[in-house]
Short mmCIF file of C-alpha atoms in Angstrom, two decimals:
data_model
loop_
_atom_site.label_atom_id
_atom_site.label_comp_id
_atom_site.label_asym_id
_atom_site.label_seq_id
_atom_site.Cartn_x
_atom_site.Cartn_y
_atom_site.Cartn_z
CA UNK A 18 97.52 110.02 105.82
CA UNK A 19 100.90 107.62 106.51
CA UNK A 20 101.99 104.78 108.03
CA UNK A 21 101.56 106.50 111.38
CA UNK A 22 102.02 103.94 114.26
CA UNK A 23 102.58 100.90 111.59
CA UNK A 24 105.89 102.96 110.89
CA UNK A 25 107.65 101.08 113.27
CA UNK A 26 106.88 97.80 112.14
CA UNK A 27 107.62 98.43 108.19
CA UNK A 28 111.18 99.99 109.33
CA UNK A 29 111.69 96.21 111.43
CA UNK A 30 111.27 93.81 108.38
CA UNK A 31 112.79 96.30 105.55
CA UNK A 32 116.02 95.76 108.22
CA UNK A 33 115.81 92.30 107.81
CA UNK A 34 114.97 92.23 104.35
CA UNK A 35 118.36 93.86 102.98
CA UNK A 36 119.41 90.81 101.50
CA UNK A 37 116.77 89.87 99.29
CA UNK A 38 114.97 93.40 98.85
CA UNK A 39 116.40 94.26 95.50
CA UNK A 40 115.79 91.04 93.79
CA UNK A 41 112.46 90.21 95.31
CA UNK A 42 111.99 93.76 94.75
CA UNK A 43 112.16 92.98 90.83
CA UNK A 44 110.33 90.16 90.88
CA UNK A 45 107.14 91.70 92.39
CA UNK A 46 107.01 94.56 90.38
CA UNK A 47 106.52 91.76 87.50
CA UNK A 48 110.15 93.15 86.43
CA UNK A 49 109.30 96.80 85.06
CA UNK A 50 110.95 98.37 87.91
CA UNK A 51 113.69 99.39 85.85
CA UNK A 52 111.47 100.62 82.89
CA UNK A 53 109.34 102.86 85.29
CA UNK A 54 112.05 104.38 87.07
CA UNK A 55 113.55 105.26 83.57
CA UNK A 56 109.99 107.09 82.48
CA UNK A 57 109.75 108.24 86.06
CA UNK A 58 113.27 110.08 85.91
CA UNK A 59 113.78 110.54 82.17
CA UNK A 60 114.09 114.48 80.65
CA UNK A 61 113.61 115.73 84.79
CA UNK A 62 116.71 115.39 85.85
CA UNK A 63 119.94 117.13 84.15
CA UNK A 64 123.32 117.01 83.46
CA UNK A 65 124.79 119.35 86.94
CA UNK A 66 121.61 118.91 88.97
CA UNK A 67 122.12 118.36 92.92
CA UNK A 68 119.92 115.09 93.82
CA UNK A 69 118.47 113.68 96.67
CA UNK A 70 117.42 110.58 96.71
CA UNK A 71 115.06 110.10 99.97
CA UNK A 72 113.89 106.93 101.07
CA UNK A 73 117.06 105.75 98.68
CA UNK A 74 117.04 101.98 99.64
CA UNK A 75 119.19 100.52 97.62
CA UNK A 76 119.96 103.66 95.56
CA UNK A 77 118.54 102.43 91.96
CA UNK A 78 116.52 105.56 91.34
CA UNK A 79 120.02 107.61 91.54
CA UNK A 80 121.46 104.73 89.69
CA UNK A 81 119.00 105.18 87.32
CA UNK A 82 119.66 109.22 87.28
CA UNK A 83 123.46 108.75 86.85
CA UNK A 84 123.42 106.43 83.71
CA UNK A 85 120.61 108.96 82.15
CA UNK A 86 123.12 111.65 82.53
CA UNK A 87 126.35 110.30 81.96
CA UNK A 88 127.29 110.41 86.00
CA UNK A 89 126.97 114.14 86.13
CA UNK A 90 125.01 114.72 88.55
CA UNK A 91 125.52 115.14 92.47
CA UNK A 92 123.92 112.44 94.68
CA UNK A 93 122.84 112.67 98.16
CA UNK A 94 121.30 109.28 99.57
CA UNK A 95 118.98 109.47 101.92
CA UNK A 96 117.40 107.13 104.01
CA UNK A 97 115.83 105.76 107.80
CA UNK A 98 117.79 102.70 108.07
CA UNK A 99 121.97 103.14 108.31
CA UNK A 100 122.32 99.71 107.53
CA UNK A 101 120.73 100.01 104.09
CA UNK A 102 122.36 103.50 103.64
CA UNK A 103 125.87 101.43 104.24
CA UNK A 104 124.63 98.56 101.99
CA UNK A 105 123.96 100.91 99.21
CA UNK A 106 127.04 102.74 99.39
CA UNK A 107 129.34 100.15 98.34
CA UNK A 108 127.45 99.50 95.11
CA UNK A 109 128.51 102.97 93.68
CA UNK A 110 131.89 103.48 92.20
CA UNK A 111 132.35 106.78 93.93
CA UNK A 112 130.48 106.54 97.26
CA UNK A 113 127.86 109.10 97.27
CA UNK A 114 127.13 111.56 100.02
CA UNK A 115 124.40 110.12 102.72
CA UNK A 116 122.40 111.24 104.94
CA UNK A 117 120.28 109.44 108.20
CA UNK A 118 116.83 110.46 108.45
CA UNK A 119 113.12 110.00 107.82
CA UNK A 120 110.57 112.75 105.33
CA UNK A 121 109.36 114.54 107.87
CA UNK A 122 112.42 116.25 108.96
CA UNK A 123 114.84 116.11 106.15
CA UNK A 124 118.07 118.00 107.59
CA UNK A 125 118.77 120.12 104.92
CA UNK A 126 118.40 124.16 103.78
CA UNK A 127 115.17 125.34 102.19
CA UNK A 128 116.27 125.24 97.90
CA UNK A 129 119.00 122.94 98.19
CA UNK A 130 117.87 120.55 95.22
CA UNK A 131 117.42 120.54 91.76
CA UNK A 132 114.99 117.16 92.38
CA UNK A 133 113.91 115.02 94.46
CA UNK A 134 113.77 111.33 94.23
CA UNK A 135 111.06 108.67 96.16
CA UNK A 136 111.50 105.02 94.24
CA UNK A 137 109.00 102.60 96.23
CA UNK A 138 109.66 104.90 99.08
CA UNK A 139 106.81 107.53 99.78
CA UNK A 140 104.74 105.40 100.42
CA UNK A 141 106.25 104.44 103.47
CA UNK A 142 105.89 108.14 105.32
CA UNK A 143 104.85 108.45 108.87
CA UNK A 144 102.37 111.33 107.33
CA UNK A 145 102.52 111.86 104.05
CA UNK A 146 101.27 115.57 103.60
CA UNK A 147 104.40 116.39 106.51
CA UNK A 148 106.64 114.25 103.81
CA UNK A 149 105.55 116.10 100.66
CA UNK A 150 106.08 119.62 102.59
CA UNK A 151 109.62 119.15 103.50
CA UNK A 152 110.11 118.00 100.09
CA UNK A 153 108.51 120.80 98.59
CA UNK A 154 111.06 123.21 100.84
CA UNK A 155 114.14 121.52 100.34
CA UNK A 156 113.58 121.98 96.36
CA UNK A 157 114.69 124.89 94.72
CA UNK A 158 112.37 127.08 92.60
CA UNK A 159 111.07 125.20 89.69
CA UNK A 160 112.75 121.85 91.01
CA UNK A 161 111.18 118.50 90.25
CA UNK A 162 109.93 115.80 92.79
CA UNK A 163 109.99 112.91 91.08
CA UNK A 164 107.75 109.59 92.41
CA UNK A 165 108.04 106.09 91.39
CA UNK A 166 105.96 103.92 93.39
CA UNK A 167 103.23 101.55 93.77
CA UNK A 168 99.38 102.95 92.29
CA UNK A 169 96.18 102.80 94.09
CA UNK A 170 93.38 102.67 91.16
CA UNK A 171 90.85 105.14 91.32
CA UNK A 172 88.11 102.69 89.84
CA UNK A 173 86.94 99.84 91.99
CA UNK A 174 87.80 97.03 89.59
CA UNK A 175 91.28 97.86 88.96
CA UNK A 176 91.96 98.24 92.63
CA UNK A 177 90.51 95.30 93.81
CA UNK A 178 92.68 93.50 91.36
CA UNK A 179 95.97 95.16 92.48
CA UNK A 180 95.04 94.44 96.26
CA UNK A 181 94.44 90.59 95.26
CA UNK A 182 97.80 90.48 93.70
CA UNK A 183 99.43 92.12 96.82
CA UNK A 184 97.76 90.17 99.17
CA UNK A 185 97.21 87.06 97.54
CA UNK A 186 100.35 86.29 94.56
CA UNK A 187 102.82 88.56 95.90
CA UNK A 188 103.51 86.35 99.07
CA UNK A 189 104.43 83.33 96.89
CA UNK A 190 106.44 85.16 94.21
CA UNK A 191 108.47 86.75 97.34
CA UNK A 192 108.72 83.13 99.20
CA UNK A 193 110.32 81.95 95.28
CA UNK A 194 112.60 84.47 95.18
CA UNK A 195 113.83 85.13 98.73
CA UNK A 196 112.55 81.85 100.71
CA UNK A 197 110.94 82.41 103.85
CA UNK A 198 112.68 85.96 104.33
CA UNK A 199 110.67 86.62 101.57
CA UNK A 200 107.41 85.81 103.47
CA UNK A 201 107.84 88.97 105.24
CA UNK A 202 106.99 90.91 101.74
CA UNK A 203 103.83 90.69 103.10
CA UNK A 204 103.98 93.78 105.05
CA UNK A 205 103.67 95.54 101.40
CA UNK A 206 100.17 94.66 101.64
CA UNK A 207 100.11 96.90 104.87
CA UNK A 208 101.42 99.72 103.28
CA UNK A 209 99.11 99.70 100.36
CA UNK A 210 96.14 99.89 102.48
CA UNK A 211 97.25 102.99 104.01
CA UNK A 212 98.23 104.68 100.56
CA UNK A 213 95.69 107.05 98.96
CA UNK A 214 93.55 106.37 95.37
CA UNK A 215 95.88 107.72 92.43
CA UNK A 216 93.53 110.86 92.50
CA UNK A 217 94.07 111.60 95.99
CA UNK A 218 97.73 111.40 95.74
CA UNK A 219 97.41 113.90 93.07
CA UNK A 220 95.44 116.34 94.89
CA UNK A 221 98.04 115.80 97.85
CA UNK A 222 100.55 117.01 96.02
CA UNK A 223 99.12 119.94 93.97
CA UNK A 224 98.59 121.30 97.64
CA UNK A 225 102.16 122.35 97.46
CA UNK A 226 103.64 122.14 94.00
CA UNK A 227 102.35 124.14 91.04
CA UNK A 228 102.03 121.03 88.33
CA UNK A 229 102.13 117.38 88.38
CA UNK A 230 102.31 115.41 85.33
CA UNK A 231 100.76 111.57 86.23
CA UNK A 232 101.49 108.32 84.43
CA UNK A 233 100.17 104.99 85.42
CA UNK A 234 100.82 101.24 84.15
CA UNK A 235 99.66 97.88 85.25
CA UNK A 236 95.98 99.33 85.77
CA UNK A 237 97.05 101.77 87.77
CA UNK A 238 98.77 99.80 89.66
CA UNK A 239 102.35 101.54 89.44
CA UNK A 240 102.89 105.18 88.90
CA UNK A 241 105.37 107.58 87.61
CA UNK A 242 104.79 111.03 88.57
CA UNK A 243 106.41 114.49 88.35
CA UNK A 244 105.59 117.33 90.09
CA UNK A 245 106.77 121.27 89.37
CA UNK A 246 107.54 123.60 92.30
#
């Protein structure tokens, strides 16, 4: 369960999508990005915590973190692409430590972090259960893995309606916002497909962490979760 072979592919247009990713990134999350990674982070990470943020993108779930804390926390961005990782770095006042890498071989100790953060990024493993193992290691003992990311209804309706809206309204919302760079939003659609039903994704994880506490919104169609190691 991953991306697998279509790993490649996503990697190519998020590259080309730097520009425009944050604010047609907004725009297709019918602009409750910011209010889910608030839930999705909110009372799970603390003032003194070590954070990585994997898959960090643009950094706004460690944005997100700092402003819930007061900036006192330590941030370590992580992230495939080095041009993104450079991008994001100049939007912090204090450039946070970064890192080069992808989930299934994150290149730190076992028990390093006090949480984990994946903001519209998990979703985009090569294989998830790999991903969700090194993030289980790299946490230390009753860390949090927090997950804010597109949801995959369990109940046939609901899903067919968020795979509509991906396939169908997403496109032109993206080609609004970000012209015909925007057009290559598209590949969203791809990674959906390959993501598993909200239920699934919680069993996933409960293979390695002790208790996950699931939110949805938008029918299921976004998701805030925490999980316990």
């Amino acid at each position: 369960m991953g991306l697998g072979s279509y790993w490649g592919e996503v990697m190519d247009v998020l590259r080309e999508i730097i520009p425009i990713y944050d604010k047609v990134n907004s725009i297709i999350s019918l602009g409750k990005d910011k209010e889910h990674r608030i839930r999705g982070i909110s009372h799970r990470v603390h003032p003194g915590n070590k954070i990585l943020d994997a898959g960090s993108g643009f950094g706004n779930m460690s944005k997100t973190a700092m402003k819930l804390t007061d900036g006192k926390i330590s941030i370590t961005l992580y992230d495939p692409l080095v041009p993104m990782l450079k991008n994001t770095g100049t939007h912090f006042e204090k450039t946070p430590d970064m890192a080069n890498g992808v989930f299934e071989h994150i290149p730190f100790r076992d028990e390093e972090f006090d949480a984990v953060l994946c903001g519209y990024s998990l979703r985009d493993a090569i294989n998830l259960r790999i991903a969700i193992s090194e993030i289980h290691r790299v946490l230390k003992k009753d860390g949090r893995f927090v997950i804010v990311d597109l949801g995959k209804p369990d109940e046939v309706f609901f899903r067919a309606g968020v795979s509509f809206y991906l396939r169908c309204i997403l496109p032109i919302l993206a080609f609004a916002a970000g012209g015909r760079l925007g057009l290559k939003f598209g590949t969203l659609y791809g990674t959906y497909k390959r993501w598993p039903k909200n239920k699934k994704l919680e069993e996933l994880i409960l293979e390695k962490f002790s208790r996950v506490e699931f939110e949805k919104d938008l029918m299921g169609g976004a998701i805030m979760v925490a999980a316990y190691k």
